[in-house]
CSV table of C-alpha atoms and ligand atoms in Angstrom, one decimal:
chain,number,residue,atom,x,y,z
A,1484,UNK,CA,58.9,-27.8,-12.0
A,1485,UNK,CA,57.2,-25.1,-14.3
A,1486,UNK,CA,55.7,-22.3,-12.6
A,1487,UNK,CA,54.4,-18.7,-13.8
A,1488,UNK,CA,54.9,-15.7,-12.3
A,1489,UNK,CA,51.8,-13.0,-12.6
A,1490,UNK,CA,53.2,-9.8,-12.1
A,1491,UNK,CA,50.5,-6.8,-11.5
A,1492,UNK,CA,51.2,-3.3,-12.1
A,1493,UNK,CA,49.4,-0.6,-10.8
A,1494,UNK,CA,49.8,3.7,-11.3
A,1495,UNK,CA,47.4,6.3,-12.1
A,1496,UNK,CA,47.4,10.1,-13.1
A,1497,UNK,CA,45.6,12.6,-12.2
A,1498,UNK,CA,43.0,14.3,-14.8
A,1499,UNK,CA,39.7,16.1,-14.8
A,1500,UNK,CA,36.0,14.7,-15.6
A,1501,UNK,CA,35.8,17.4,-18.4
A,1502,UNK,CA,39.2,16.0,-20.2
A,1503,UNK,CA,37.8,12.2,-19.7
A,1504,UNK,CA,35.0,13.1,-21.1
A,1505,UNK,CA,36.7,14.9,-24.2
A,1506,UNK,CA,39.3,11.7,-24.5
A,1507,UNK,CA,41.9,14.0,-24.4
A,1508,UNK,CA,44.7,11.7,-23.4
A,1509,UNK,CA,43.3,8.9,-25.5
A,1510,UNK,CA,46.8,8.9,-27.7
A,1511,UNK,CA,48.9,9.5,-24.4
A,1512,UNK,CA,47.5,6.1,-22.7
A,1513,UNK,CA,47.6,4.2,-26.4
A,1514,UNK,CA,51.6,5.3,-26.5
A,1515,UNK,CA,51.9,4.5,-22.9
A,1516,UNK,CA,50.6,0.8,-23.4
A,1517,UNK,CA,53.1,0.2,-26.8
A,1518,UNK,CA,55.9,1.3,-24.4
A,1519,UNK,CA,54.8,-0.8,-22.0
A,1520,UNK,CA,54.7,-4.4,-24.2
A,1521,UNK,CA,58.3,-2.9,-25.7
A,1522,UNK,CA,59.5,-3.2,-22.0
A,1523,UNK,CA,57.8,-6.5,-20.7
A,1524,UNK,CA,58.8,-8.3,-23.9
A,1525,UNK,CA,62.7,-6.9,-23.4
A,1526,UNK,CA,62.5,-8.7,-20.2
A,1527,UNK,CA,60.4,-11.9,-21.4
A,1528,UNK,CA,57.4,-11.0,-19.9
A,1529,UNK,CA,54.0,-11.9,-21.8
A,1530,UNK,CA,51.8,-9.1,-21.6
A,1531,UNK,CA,48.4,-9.7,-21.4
A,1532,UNK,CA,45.5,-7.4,-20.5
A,1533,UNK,CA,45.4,-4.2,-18.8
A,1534,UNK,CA,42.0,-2.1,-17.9
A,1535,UNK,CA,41.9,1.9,-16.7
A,1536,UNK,CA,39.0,3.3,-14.4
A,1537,UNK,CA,38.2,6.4,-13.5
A,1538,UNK,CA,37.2,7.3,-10.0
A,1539,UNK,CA,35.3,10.4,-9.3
A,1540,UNK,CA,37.4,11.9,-6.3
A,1541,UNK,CA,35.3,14.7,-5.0
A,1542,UNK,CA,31.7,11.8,-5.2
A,1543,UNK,CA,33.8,8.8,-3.8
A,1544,UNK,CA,35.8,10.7,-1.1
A,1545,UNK,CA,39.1,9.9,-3.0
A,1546,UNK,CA,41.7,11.9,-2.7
A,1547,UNK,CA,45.8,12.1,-1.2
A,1548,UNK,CA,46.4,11.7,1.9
A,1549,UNK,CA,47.4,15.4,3.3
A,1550,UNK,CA,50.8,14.2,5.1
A,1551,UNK,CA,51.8,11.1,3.1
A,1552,UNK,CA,50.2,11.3,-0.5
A,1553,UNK,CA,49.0,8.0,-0.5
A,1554,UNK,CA,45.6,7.7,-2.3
A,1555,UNK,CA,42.4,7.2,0.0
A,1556,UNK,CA,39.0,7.4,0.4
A,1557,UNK,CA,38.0,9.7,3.0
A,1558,UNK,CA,35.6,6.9,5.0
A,1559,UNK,CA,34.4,9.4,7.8
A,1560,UNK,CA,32.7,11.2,4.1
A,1561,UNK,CA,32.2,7.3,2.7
A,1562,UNK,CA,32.2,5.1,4.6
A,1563,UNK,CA,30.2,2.5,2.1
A,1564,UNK,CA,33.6,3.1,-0.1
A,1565,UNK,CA,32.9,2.0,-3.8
A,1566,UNK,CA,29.9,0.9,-5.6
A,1567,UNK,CA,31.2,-2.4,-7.7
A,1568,UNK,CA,28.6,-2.0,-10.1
A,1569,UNK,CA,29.3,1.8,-11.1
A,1570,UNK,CA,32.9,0.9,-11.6
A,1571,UNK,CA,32.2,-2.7,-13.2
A,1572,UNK,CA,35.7,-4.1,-10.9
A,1573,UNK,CA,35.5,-4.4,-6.7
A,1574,UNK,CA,37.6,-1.7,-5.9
A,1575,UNK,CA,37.7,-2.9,-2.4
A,1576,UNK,CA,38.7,-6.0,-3.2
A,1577,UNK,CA,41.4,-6.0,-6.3
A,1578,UNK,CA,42.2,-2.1,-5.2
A,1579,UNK,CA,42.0,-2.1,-1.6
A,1580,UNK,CA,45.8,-1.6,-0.7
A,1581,UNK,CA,46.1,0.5,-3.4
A,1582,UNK,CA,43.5,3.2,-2.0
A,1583,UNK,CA,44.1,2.7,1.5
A,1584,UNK,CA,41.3,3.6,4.1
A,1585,UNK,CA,41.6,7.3,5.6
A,1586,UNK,CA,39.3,9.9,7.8
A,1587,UNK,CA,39.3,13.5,8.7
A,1588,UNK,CA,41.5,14.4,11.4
A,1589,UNK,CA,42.0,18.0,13.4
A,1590,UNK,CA,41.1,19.8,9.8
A,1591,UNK,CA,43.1,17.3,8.0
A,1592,UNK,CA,42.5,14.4,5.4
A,1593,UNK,CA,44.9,11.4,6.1
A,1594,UNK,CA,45.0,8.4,4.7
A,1595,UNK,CA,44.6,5.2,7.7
A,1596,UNK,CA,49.0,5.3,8.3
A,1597,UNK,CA,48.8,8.7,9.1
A,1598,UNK,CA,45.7,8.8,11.5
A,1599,UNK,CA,46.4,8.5,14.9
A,1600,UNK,CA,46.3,4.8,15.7
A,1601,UNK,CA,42.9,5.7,17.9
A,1602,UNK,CA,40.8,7.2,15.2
A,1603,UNK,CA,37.9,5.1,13.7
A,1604,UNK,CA,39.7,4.5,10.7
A,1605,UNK,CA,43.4,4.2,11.9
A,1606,UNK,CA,45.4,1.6,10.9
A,1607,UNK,CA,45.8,0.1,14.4
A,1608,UNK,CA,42.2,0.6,15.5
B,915,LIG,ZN1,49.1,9.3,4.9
């Protein structure tokens, strides 16, 4: 029987609201995606769509976790998390275990595997 695998890729970088808003990497992302339909077709994958988004760390709480370097949103500083309009995609949805939950912790930011499993936004609480 036929069947299609969908394979999802996520990454990001890190950049700067002044360098978004000057498009300075606009020729870095365009050779980025060529490379990237090179590959998938190599390997006879169909490429088909791709967005990027950028999140404003310091207004959404988003940042790495201190101990792990996962990516999170501080929930203890937002604890609404994303606003789907704003960002046009439901980051909490689609995105969720990509920025994991995390809180502030004895002077620390750590993402919700890090916390202690008591804290509000632990992974076991
Ligand atoms: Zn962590």
């Amino acid at each position: 029987m036929k069947q299609f695998a969908i394979k999802r890729l996520y990454s990001y970088f890190e950049t700067t609201s002044q360098e978004a808003k000057d498009n300075i990497f606009d020729e870095k992302i365009a050779t980025f995606d060529e490379e990237l339909r090179v590959l998938l077709e190599k390997y006879d994958f169909r490429y088909i769509c791709d967005d990027t988004r950028f999140i404003t760390a310091q207004q959404m709480s988003v940042q790495k976790c201190e101990q792990c370097n996962h990516l999170m949103v501080n929930r203890d500083k937002n604890p609404m998390r994303f606003n789907k309009e704003d960002l046009w995609i439901d980051l909490d949805t689609d995105y969720n275990f990509i920025i994991w939950d995390g809180g502030s912790y004895e002077g620390k930011e750590l993402c919700m595997d890090c916390l202690p499993i008591g804290h509000r936004w632990g992974y076991s609480s």
